[in-house]
Structures are given as structure tokens and as C-alpha cells.
Amino acid sequence: MLGASKDTHPAKRVSVHLLALIAQAPTAVEALLHDIRAQELILNLQGTETISKLDGDNLRILCRVALEKRLHKIANA
């Protein structure tokens, strides 16, 4: 079943969406803005103890890698 599972974290959909926005941003500025939104989300989730510090750190790494990859592609286009 492809629907939402009870094991799926509530912030997963938003996180995946923000990662996709970073990866598909047409400009470096837009990629950076989406990364900022992702960082705000992570801080909010950690502040409300919705996710652990380790999960927040892992999300930051994913966002950083997505941002660096997108910026590299934009710079070399």
C-alpha cells in the first residue's frame, strides 16, 4: 500500500518536498531559499521535540548535500 503508514513520521512529507524543491530549483538563489526553509523546519521540529537532535543533524546533512549538488549543477550549466 502506498498510502501513509502509521510508521511514517509526520514531517516526512514536508521534508521530502523541501528536498525536491532544493534539487529542482532553477536558480542558486531559489535553492538557497529552499534550504533556509528546510533549516527553519528542522529547528522547529527539534524545538518542539518532534525529532531528536540526531534526526535533525541527519536532515541537515541531506539538505546540505542536495544544496551543494544543485549549486554545482547550476554553476556548470
PDB file of N, CA and C in Angstrom:
ATOM      1  N   MET A   1       0.834  -1.177   0.000  1.00  0.00           N
ATOM      2  CA  MET A   1       0.000   0.000   0.000  1.00  0.00           C
ATOM      3  C   MET A   1       0.879   1.239   0.000  1.00  0.00           C
ATOM      4  N   LEU A   2       0.570   2.177  -0.857  1.00  0.00           N
ATOM      5  CA  LEU A   2       1.392   3.370  -0.995  1.00  0.00           C
ATOM      6  C   LEU A   2       0.922   4.522  -0.117  1.00  0.00           C
ATOM      7  N   GLY A   3      -0.157   4.365   0.598  1.00  0.00           N
ATOM      8  CA  GLY A   3      -0.678   5.429   1.453  1.00  0.00           C
ATOM      9  C   GLY A   3       0.224   5.663   2.643  1.00  0.00           C
ATOM     10  N   ALA A   4      -0.148   6.641   3.447  1.00  0.00           N
ATOM     11  CA  ALA A   4       0.632   6.976   4.633  1.00  0.00           C
ATOM     12  C   ALA A   4       0.582   5.822   5.624  1.00  0.00           C
ATOM     13  N   SER A   5       1.714   5.477   6.131  1.00  0.00           N
ATOM     14  CA  SER A   5       1.818   4.419   7.121  1.00  0.00           C
ATOM     15  C   SER A   5       1.847   5.035   8.505  1.00  0.00           C
ATOM     16  N   LYS A   6       1.390   4.267   9.488  1.00  0.00           N
ATOM     17  CA  LYS A   6       1.446   4.793  10.845  1.00  0.00           C
ATOM     18  C   LYS A   6       2.888   4.865  11.336  1.00  0.00           C
ATOM     19  N   ASP A   7       3.810   4.198  10.626  1.00  0.00           N
ATOM     20  CA  ASP A   7       5.227   4.249  10.973  1.00  0.00           C
ATOM     21  C   ASP A   7       5.939   5.433  10.323  1.00  0.00           C
ATOM     22  N   THR A   8       5.256   6.144   9.437  1.00  0.00           N
ATOM     23  CA  THR A   8       5.858   7.273   8.745  1.00  0.00           C
ATOM     24  C   THR A   8       5.805   8.507   9.634  1.00  0.00           C
ATOM     25  N   HIS A   9       6.935   9.183   9.738  1.00  0.00           N
ATOM     26  CA  HIS A   9       6.999  10.393  10.557  1.00  0.00           C
ATOM     27  C   HIS A   9       6.152  11.489   9.929  1.00  0.00           C
ATOM     28  N   PRO A  10       5.418  12.252  10.741  1.00  0.00           N
ATOM     29  CA  PRO A  10       4.539  13.294  10.196  1.00  0.00           C
ATOM     30  C   PRO A  10       5.266  14.364   9.380  1.00  0.00           C
ATOM     31  N   ALA A  11       6.523  14.605   9.653  1.00  0.00           N
ATOM     32  CA  ALA A  11       7.262  15.647   8.930  1.00  0.00           C
ATOM     33  C   ALA A  11       7.928  15.111   7.670  1.00  0.00           C
ATOM     34  N   LYS A  12       7.775  13.835   7.394  1.00  0.00           N
ATOM     35  CA  LYS A  12       8.458  13.240   6.240  1.00  0.00           C
ATOM     36  C   LYS A  12       8.014  13.880   4.936  1.00  0.00           C
ATOM     37  N   ARG A  13       6.713  14.053   4.763  1.00  0.00           N
ATOM     38  CA  ARG A  13       6.198  14.603   3.506  1.00  0.00           C
ATOM     39  C   ARG A  13       6.750  16.004   3.262  1.00  0.00           C
ATOM     40  N   VAL A  14       6.765  16.836   4.293  1.00  0.00           N
ATOM     41  CA  VAL A  14       7.276  18.204   4.146  1.00  0.00           C
ATOM     42  C   VAL A  14       8.770  18.178   3.857  1.00  0.00           C
ATOM     43  N   SER A  15       9.500  17.320   4.551  1.00  0.00           N
ATOM     44  CA  SER A  15      10.946  17.223   4.342  1.00  0.00           C
ATOM     45  C   SER A  15      11.275  16.778   2.924  1.00  0.00           C
ATOM     46  N   VAL A  16      10.579  15.766   2.454  1.00  0.00           N
ATOM     47  CA  VAL A  16      10.810  15.270   1.092  1.00  0.00           C
ATOM     48  C   VAL A  16      10.478  16.357   0.076  1.00  0.00           C
ATOM     49  N   HIS A  17       9.400  17.081   0.322  1.00  0.00           N
ATOM     50  CA  HIS A  17       9.005  18.164  -0.589  1.00  0.00           C
ATOM     51  C   HIS A  17      10.083  19.251  -0.638  1.00  0.00           C
ATOM     52  N   LEU A  18      10.610  19.646   0.521  1.00  0.00           N
ATOM     53  CA  LEU A  18      11.647  20.676   0.546  1.00  0.00           C
ATOM     54  C   LEU A  18      12.927  20.191  -0.132  1.00  0.00           C
ATOM     55  N   LEU A  19      13.284  18.931   0.066  1.00  0.00           N
ATOM     56  CA  LEU A  19      14.466  18.386  -0.618  1.00  0.00           C
ATOM     57  C   LEU A  19      14.272  18.411  -2.129  1.00  0.00           C
ATOM     58  N   ALA A  20      13.077  18.077  -2.574  1.00  0.00           N
ATOM     59  CA  ALA A  20      12.791  18.112  -4.016  1.00  0.00           C
ATOM     60  C   ALA A  20      12.868  19.533  -4.552  1.00  0.00           C
ATOM     61  N   LEU A  21      12.372  20.495  -3.780  1.00  0.00           N
ATOM     62  CA  LEU A  21      12.443  21.892  -4.217  1.00  0.00           C
ATOM     63  C   LEU A  21      13.891  22.358  -4.340  1.00  0.00           C
ATOM     64  N   ILE A  22      14.728  21.949  -3.392  1.00  0.00           N
ATOM     65  CA  ILE A  22      16.149  22.299  -3.462  1.00  0.00           C
ATOM     66  C   ILE A  22      16.765  21.678  -4.716  1.00  0.00           C
ATOM     67  N   ALA A  23      16.494  20.405  -4.928  1.00  0.00           N
ATOM     68  CA  ALA A  23      17.101  19.669  -6.043  1.00  0.00           C
ATOM     69  C   ALA A  23      16.638  20.161  -7.406  1.00  0.00           C
ATOM     70  N   GLN A  24      15.464  20.791  -7.473  1.00  0.00           N
ATOM     71  CA  GLN A  24      14.919  21.218  -8.757  1.00  0.00           C
ATOM     72  C   GLN A  24      14.899  22.733  -8.925  1.00  0.00           C
ATOM     73  N   ALA A  25      15.490  23.454  -8.000  1.00  0.00           N
ATOM     74  CA  ALA A  25      15.475  24.917  -8.074  1.00  0.00           C
ATOM     75  C   ALA A  25      16.158  25.394  -9.356  1.00  0.00           C
ATOM     76  N   PRO A  26      15.525  26.329 -10.073  1.00  0.00           N
ATOM     77  CA  PRO A  26      16.104  26.801 -11.332  1.00  0.00           C
ATOM     78  C   PRO A  26      17.286  27.757 -11.150  1.00  0.00           C
ATOM     79  N   THR A  27      17.388  28.378  -9.976  1.00  0.00           N
ATOM     80  CA  THR A  27      18.486  29.318  -9.730  1.00  0.00           C
ATOM     81  C   THR A  27      19.134  29.019  -8.385  1.00  0.00           C
ATOM     82  N   ALA A  28      20.348  29.523  -8.220  1.00  0.00           N
ATOM     83  CA  ALA A  28      21.052  29.346  -6.956  1.00  0.00           C
ATOM     84  C   ALA A  28      20.316  30.038  -5.815  1.00  0.00           C
ATOM     85  N   VAL A  29      19.762  31.205  -6.082  1.00  0.00           N
ATOM     86  CA  VAL A  29      19.038  31.945  -5.043  1.00  0.00           C
ATOM     87  C   VAL A  29      17.838  31.139  -4.559  1.00  0.00           C
ATOM     88  N   GLU A  30      17.093  30.563  -5.493  1.00  0.00           N
ATOM     89  CA  GLU A  30      15.932  29.759  -5.097  1.00  0.00           C
ATOM     90  C   GLU A  30      16.361  28.520  -4.319  1.00  0.00           C
ATOM     91  N   ALA A  31      17.446  27.894  -4.720  1.00  0.00           N
ATOM     92  CA  ALA A  31      17.946  26.727  -3.992  1.00  0.00           C
ATOM     93  C   ALA A  31      18.309  27.114  -2.561  1.00  0.00           C
ATOM     94  N   LEU A  32      18.969  28.256  -2.410  1.00  0.00           N
ATOM     95  CA  LEU A  32      19.336  28.725  -1.074  1.00  0.00           C
ATOM     96  C   LEU A  32      18.106  29.061  -0.235  1.00  0.00           C
ATOM     97  N   LEU A  33      17.098  29.668  -0.844  1.00  0.00           N
ATOM     98  CA  LEU A  33      15.867  29.989  -0.110  1.00  0.00           C
ATOM     99  C   LEU A  33      15.161  28.716   0.363  1.00  0.00           C
ATOM    100  N   HIS A  34      15.122  27.710  -0.478  1.00  0.00           N
ATOM    101  CA  HIS A  34      14.504  26.442  -0.070  1.00  0.00           C
ATOM    102  C   HIS A  34      15.315  25.779   1.041  1.00  0.00           C
ATOM    103  N   ASP A  35      16.636  25.909   0.986  1.00  0.00           N
ATOM    104  CA  ASP A  35      17.473  25.360   2.046  1.00  0.00           C
ATOM    105  C   ASP A  35      17.197  26.078   3.363  1.00  0.00           C
ATOM    106  N   ILE A  36      17.023  27.377   3.318  1.00  0.00           N
ATOM    107  CA  ILE A  36      16.703  28.138   4.530  1.00  0.00           C
ATOM    108  C   ILE A  36      15.377  27.660   5.116  1.00  0.00           C
ATOM    109  N   ARG A  37      14.382  27.447   4.261  1.00  0.00           N
ATOM    110  CA  ARG A  37      13.088  26.937   4.735  1.00  0.00           C
ATOM    111  C   ARG A  37      13.247  25.560   5.374  1.00  0.00           C
ATOM    112  N   ALA A  38      14.097  24.740   4.791  1.00  0.00           N
ATOM    113  CA  ALA A  38      14.333  23.408   5.350  1.00  0.00           C
ATOM    114  C   ALA A  38      15.005  23.511   6.718  1.00  0.00           C
ATOM    115  N   GLN A  39      15.971  24.423   6.841  1.00  0.00           N
ATOM    116  CA  GLN A  39      16.646  24.605   8.127  1.00  0.00           C
ATOM    117  C   GLN A  39      15.677  25.112   9.193  1.00  0.00           C
ATOM    118  N   GLU A  40      14.772  26.015   8.801  1.00  0.00           N
ATOM    119  CA  GLU A  40      13.747  26.505   9.731  1.00  0.00           C
ATOM    120  C   GLU A  40      12.852  25.361  10.195  1.00  0.00           C
ATOM    121  N   LEU A  41      12.464  24.504   9.263  1.00  0.00           N
ATOM    122  CA  LEU A  41      11.633  23.352   9.612  1.00  0.00           C
ATOM    123  C   LEU A  41      12.354  22.453  10.613  1.00  0.00           C
ATOM    124  N   ILE A  42      13.618  22.181  10.354  1.00  0.00           N
ATOM    125  CA  ILE A  42      14.393  21.312  11.237  1.00  0.00           C
ATOM    126  C   ILE A  42      14.483  21.918  12.634  1.00  0.00           C
ATOM    127  N   LEU A  43      14.776  23.210  12.714  1.00  0.00           N
ATOM    128  CA  LEU A  43      14.849  23.871  14.023  1.00  0.00           C
ATOM    129  C   LEU A  43      13.511  23.818  14.747  1.00  0.00           C
ATOM    130  N   ASN A  44      12.431  24.028  14.011  1.00  0.00           N
ATOM    131  CA  ASN A  44      11.102  23.967  14.608  1.00  0.00           C
ATOM    132  C   ASN A  44      10.800  22.562  15.128  1.00  0.00           C
ATOM    133  N   LEU A  45      11.115  21.557  14.340  1.00  0.00           N
ATOM    134  CA  LEU A  45      10.862  20.178  14.759  1.00  0.00           C
ATOM    135  C   LEU A  45      11.694  19.799  15.978  1.00  0.00           C
ATOM    136  N   GLN A  46      12.930  20.271  16.020  1.00  0.00           N
ATOM    137  CA  GLN A  46      13.771  19.996  17.184  1.00  0.00           C
ATOM    138  C   GLN A  46      13.292  20.785  18.401  1.00  0.00           C
ATOM    139  N   GLY A  47      12.889  22.026  18.180  1.00  0.00           N
ATOM    140  CA  GLY A  47      12.420  22.865  19.285  1.00  0.00           C
ATOM    141  C   GLY A  47      11.170  22.324  19.949  1.00  0.00           C
ATOM    142  N   THR A  48      10.315  21.704  19.173  1.00  0.00           N
ATOM    143  CA  THR A  48       9.088  21.118  19.721  1.00  0.00           C
ATOM    144  C   THR A  48       9.291  19.655  20.101  1.00  0.00           C
ATOM    145  N   GLU A  49      10.534  19.194  20.013  1.00  0.00           N
ATOM    146  CA  GLU A  49      10.911  17.818  20.336  1.00  0.00           C
ATOM    147  C   GLU A  49      10.134  16.798  19.511  1.00  0.00           C
ATOM    148  N   THR A  50       9.796  17.189  18.277  1.00  0.00           N
ATOM    149  CA  THR A  50       9.146  16.269  17.352  1.00  0.00           C
ATOM    150  C   THR A  50      10.174  15.307  16.772  1.00  0.00           C
ATOM    151  N   ILE A  51      11.408  15.795  16.606  1.00  0.00           N
ATOM    152  CA  ILE A  51      12.505  14.935  16.158  1.00  0.00           C
ATOM    153  C   ILE A  51      13.676  15.105  17.115  1.00  0.00           C
ATOM    154  N   SER A  52      14.537  14.115  17.143  1.00  0.00           N
ATOM    155  CA  SER A  52      15.718  14.172  18.006  1.00  0.00           C
ATOM    156  C   SER A  52      16.809  15.025  17.357  1.00  0.00           C
ATOM    157  N   LYS A  53      17.817  15.351  18.147  1.00  0.00           N
ATOM    158  CA  LYS A  53      18.952  16.107  17.611  1.00  0.00           C
ATOM    159  C   LYS A  53      19.643  15.304  16.506  1.00  0.00           C
ATOM    160  N   LEU A  54      19.770  14.003  16.700  1.00  0.00           N
ATOM    161  CA  LEU A  54      20.401  13.152  15.687  1.00  0.00           C
ATOM    162  C   LEU A  54      19.614  13.182  14.380  1.00  0.00           C
ATOM    163  N   ASP A  55      18.291  13.074  14.464  1.00  0.00           N
ATOM    164  CA  ASP A  55      17.466  13.143  13.256  1.00  0.00           C
ATOM    165  C   ASP A  55      17.592  14.508  12.588  1.00  0.00           C
ATOM    166  N   GLY A  56      17.643  15.564  13.394  1.00  0.00           N
ATOM    167  CA  GLY A  56      17.822  16.907  12.847  1.00  0.00           C
ATOM    168  C   GLY A  56      19.153  17.045  12.131  1.00  0.00           C
ATOM    169  N   ASP A  57      20.195  16.510  12.747  1.00  0.00           N
ATOM    170  CA  ASP A  57      21.522  16.561  12.120  1.00  0.00           C
ATOM    171  C   ASP A  57      21.537  15.786  10.801  1.00  0.00           C
ATOM    172  N   ASN A  58      20.884  14.636  10.784  1.00  0.00           N
ATOM    173  CA  ASN A  58      20.820  13.843   9.554  1.00  0.00           C
ATOM    174  C   ASN A  58      20.052  14.579   8.460  1.00  0.00           C
ATOM    175  N   LEU A  59      18.956  15.237   8.823  1.00  0.00           N
ATOM    176  CA  LEU A  59      18.207  16.029   7.841  1.00  0.00           C
ATOM    177  C   LEU A  59      19.046  17.185   7.313  1.00  0.00           C
ATOM    178  N   ARG A  60      19.824  17.810   8.194  1.00  0.00           N
ATOM    179  CA  ARG A  60      20.700  18.907   7.761  1.00  0.00           C
ATOM    180  C   ARG A  60      21.719  18.415   6.739  1.00  0.00           C
ATOM    181  N   ILE A  61      22.266  17.241   6.982  1.00  0.00           N
ATOM    182  CA  ILE A  61      23.238  16.673   6.042  1.00  0.00           C
ATOM    183  C   ILE A  61      22.583  16.423   4.686  1.00  0.00           C
ATOM    184  N   LEU A  62      21.386  15.847   4.690  1.00  0.00           N
ATOM    185  CA  LEU A  62      20.668  15.611   3.432  1.00  0.00           C
ATOM    186  C   LEU A  62      20.427  16.912   2.685  1.00  0.00           C
ATOM    187  N   CYS A  63      19.997  17.928   3.409  1.00  0.00           N
ATOM    188  CA  CYS A  63      19.731  19.226   2.772  1.00  0.00           C
ATOM    189  C   CYS A  63      21.011  19.837   2.229  1.00  0.00           C
ATOM    190  N   ARG A  64      22.095  19.737   2.983  1.00  0.00           N
ATOM    191  CA  ARG A  64      23.370  20.307   2.554  1.00  0.00           C
ATOM    192  C   ARG A  64      23.867  19.618   1.289  1.00  0.00           C
ATOM    193  N   VAL A  65      23.765  18.305   1.244  1.00  0.00           N
ATOM    194  CA  VAL A  65      24.201  17.563   0.060  1.00  0.00           C
ATOM    195  C   VAL A  65      23.339  17.936  -1.146  1.00  0.00           C
ATOM    196  N   ALA A  66      22.022  18.006  -0.944  1.00  0.00           N
ATOM    197  CA  ALA A  66      21.120  18.387  -2.045  1.00  0.00           C
ATOM    198  C   ALA A  66      21.445  19.790  -2.540  1.00  0.00           C
ATOM    199  N   LEU A  67      21.693  20.716  -1.613  1.00  0.00           N
ATOM    200  CA  LEU A  67      22.014  22.091  -1.988  1.00  0.00           C
ATOM    201  C   LEU A  67      23.336  22.157  -2.748  1.00  0.00           C
ATOM    202  N   GLU A  68      24.365  21.509  -2.226  1.00  0.00           N
ATOM    203  CA  GLU A  68      25.667  21.543  -2.891  1.00  0.00           C
ATOM    204  C   GLU A  68      25.597  20.937  -4.292  1.00  0.00           C
ATOM    205  N   LYS A  69      24.875  19.836  -4.421  1.00  0.00           N
ATOM    206  CA  LYS A  69      24.734  19.199  -5.732  1.00  0.00           C
ATOM    207  C   LYS A  69      24.014  20.126  -6.705  1.00  0.00           C
ATOM    208  N   ARG A  70      22.937  20.767  -6.237  1.00  0.00           N
ATOM    209  CA  ARG A  70      22.177  21.660  -7.120  1.00  0.00           C
ATOM    210  C   ARG A  70      23.003  22.882  -7.500  1.00  0.00           C
ATOM    211  N   LEU A  71      23.696  23.473  -6.546  1.00  0.00           N
ATOM    212  CA  LEU A  71      24.527  24.643  -6.848  1.00  0.00           C
ATOM    213  C   LEU A  71      25.623  24.280  -7.850  1.00  0.00           C
ATOM    214  N   HIS A  72      26.182  23.095  -7.709  1.00  0.00           N
ATOM    215  CA  HIS A  72      27.209  22.642  -8.652  1.00  0.00           C
ATOM    216  C   HIS A  72      26.627  22.505 -10.061  1.00  0.00           C
ATOM    217  N   LYS A  73      25.432  21.915 -10.155  1.00  0.00           N
ATOM    218  CA  LYS A  73      24.791  21.758 -11.469  1.00  0.00           C
ATOM    219  C   LYS A  73      24.464  23.113 -12.089  1.00  0.00           C
ATOM    220  N   ILE A  74      23.975  24.036 -11.276  1.00  0.00           N
ATOM    221  CA  ILE A  74      23.630  25.370 -11.789  1.00  0.00           C
ATOM    222  C   ILE A  74      24.888  26.091 -12.265  1.00  0.00           C
ATOM    223  N   ALA A  75      25.962  25.993 -11.491  1.00  0.00           N
ATOM    224  CA  ALA A  75      27.205  26.682 -11.841  1.00  0.00           C
ATOM    225  C   ALA A  75      27.822  26.132 -13.126  1.00  0.00           C
ATOM    226  N   ASN A  76      27.613  24.860 -13.385  1.00  0.00           N
ATOM    227  CA  ASN A  76      28.211  24.231 -14.563  1.00  0.00           C
ATOM    228  C   ASN A  76      27.261  24.134 -15.749  1.00  0.00           C
ATOM    229  N   ALA A  77      26.118  24.771 -15.647  1.00  0.00           N
ATOM    230  CA  ALA A  77      25.138  24.705 -16.751  1.00  0.00           C
ATOM    231  C   ALA A  77      25.478  25.699 -17.842  1.00  0.00           C
TER     232      ALA A  77
END
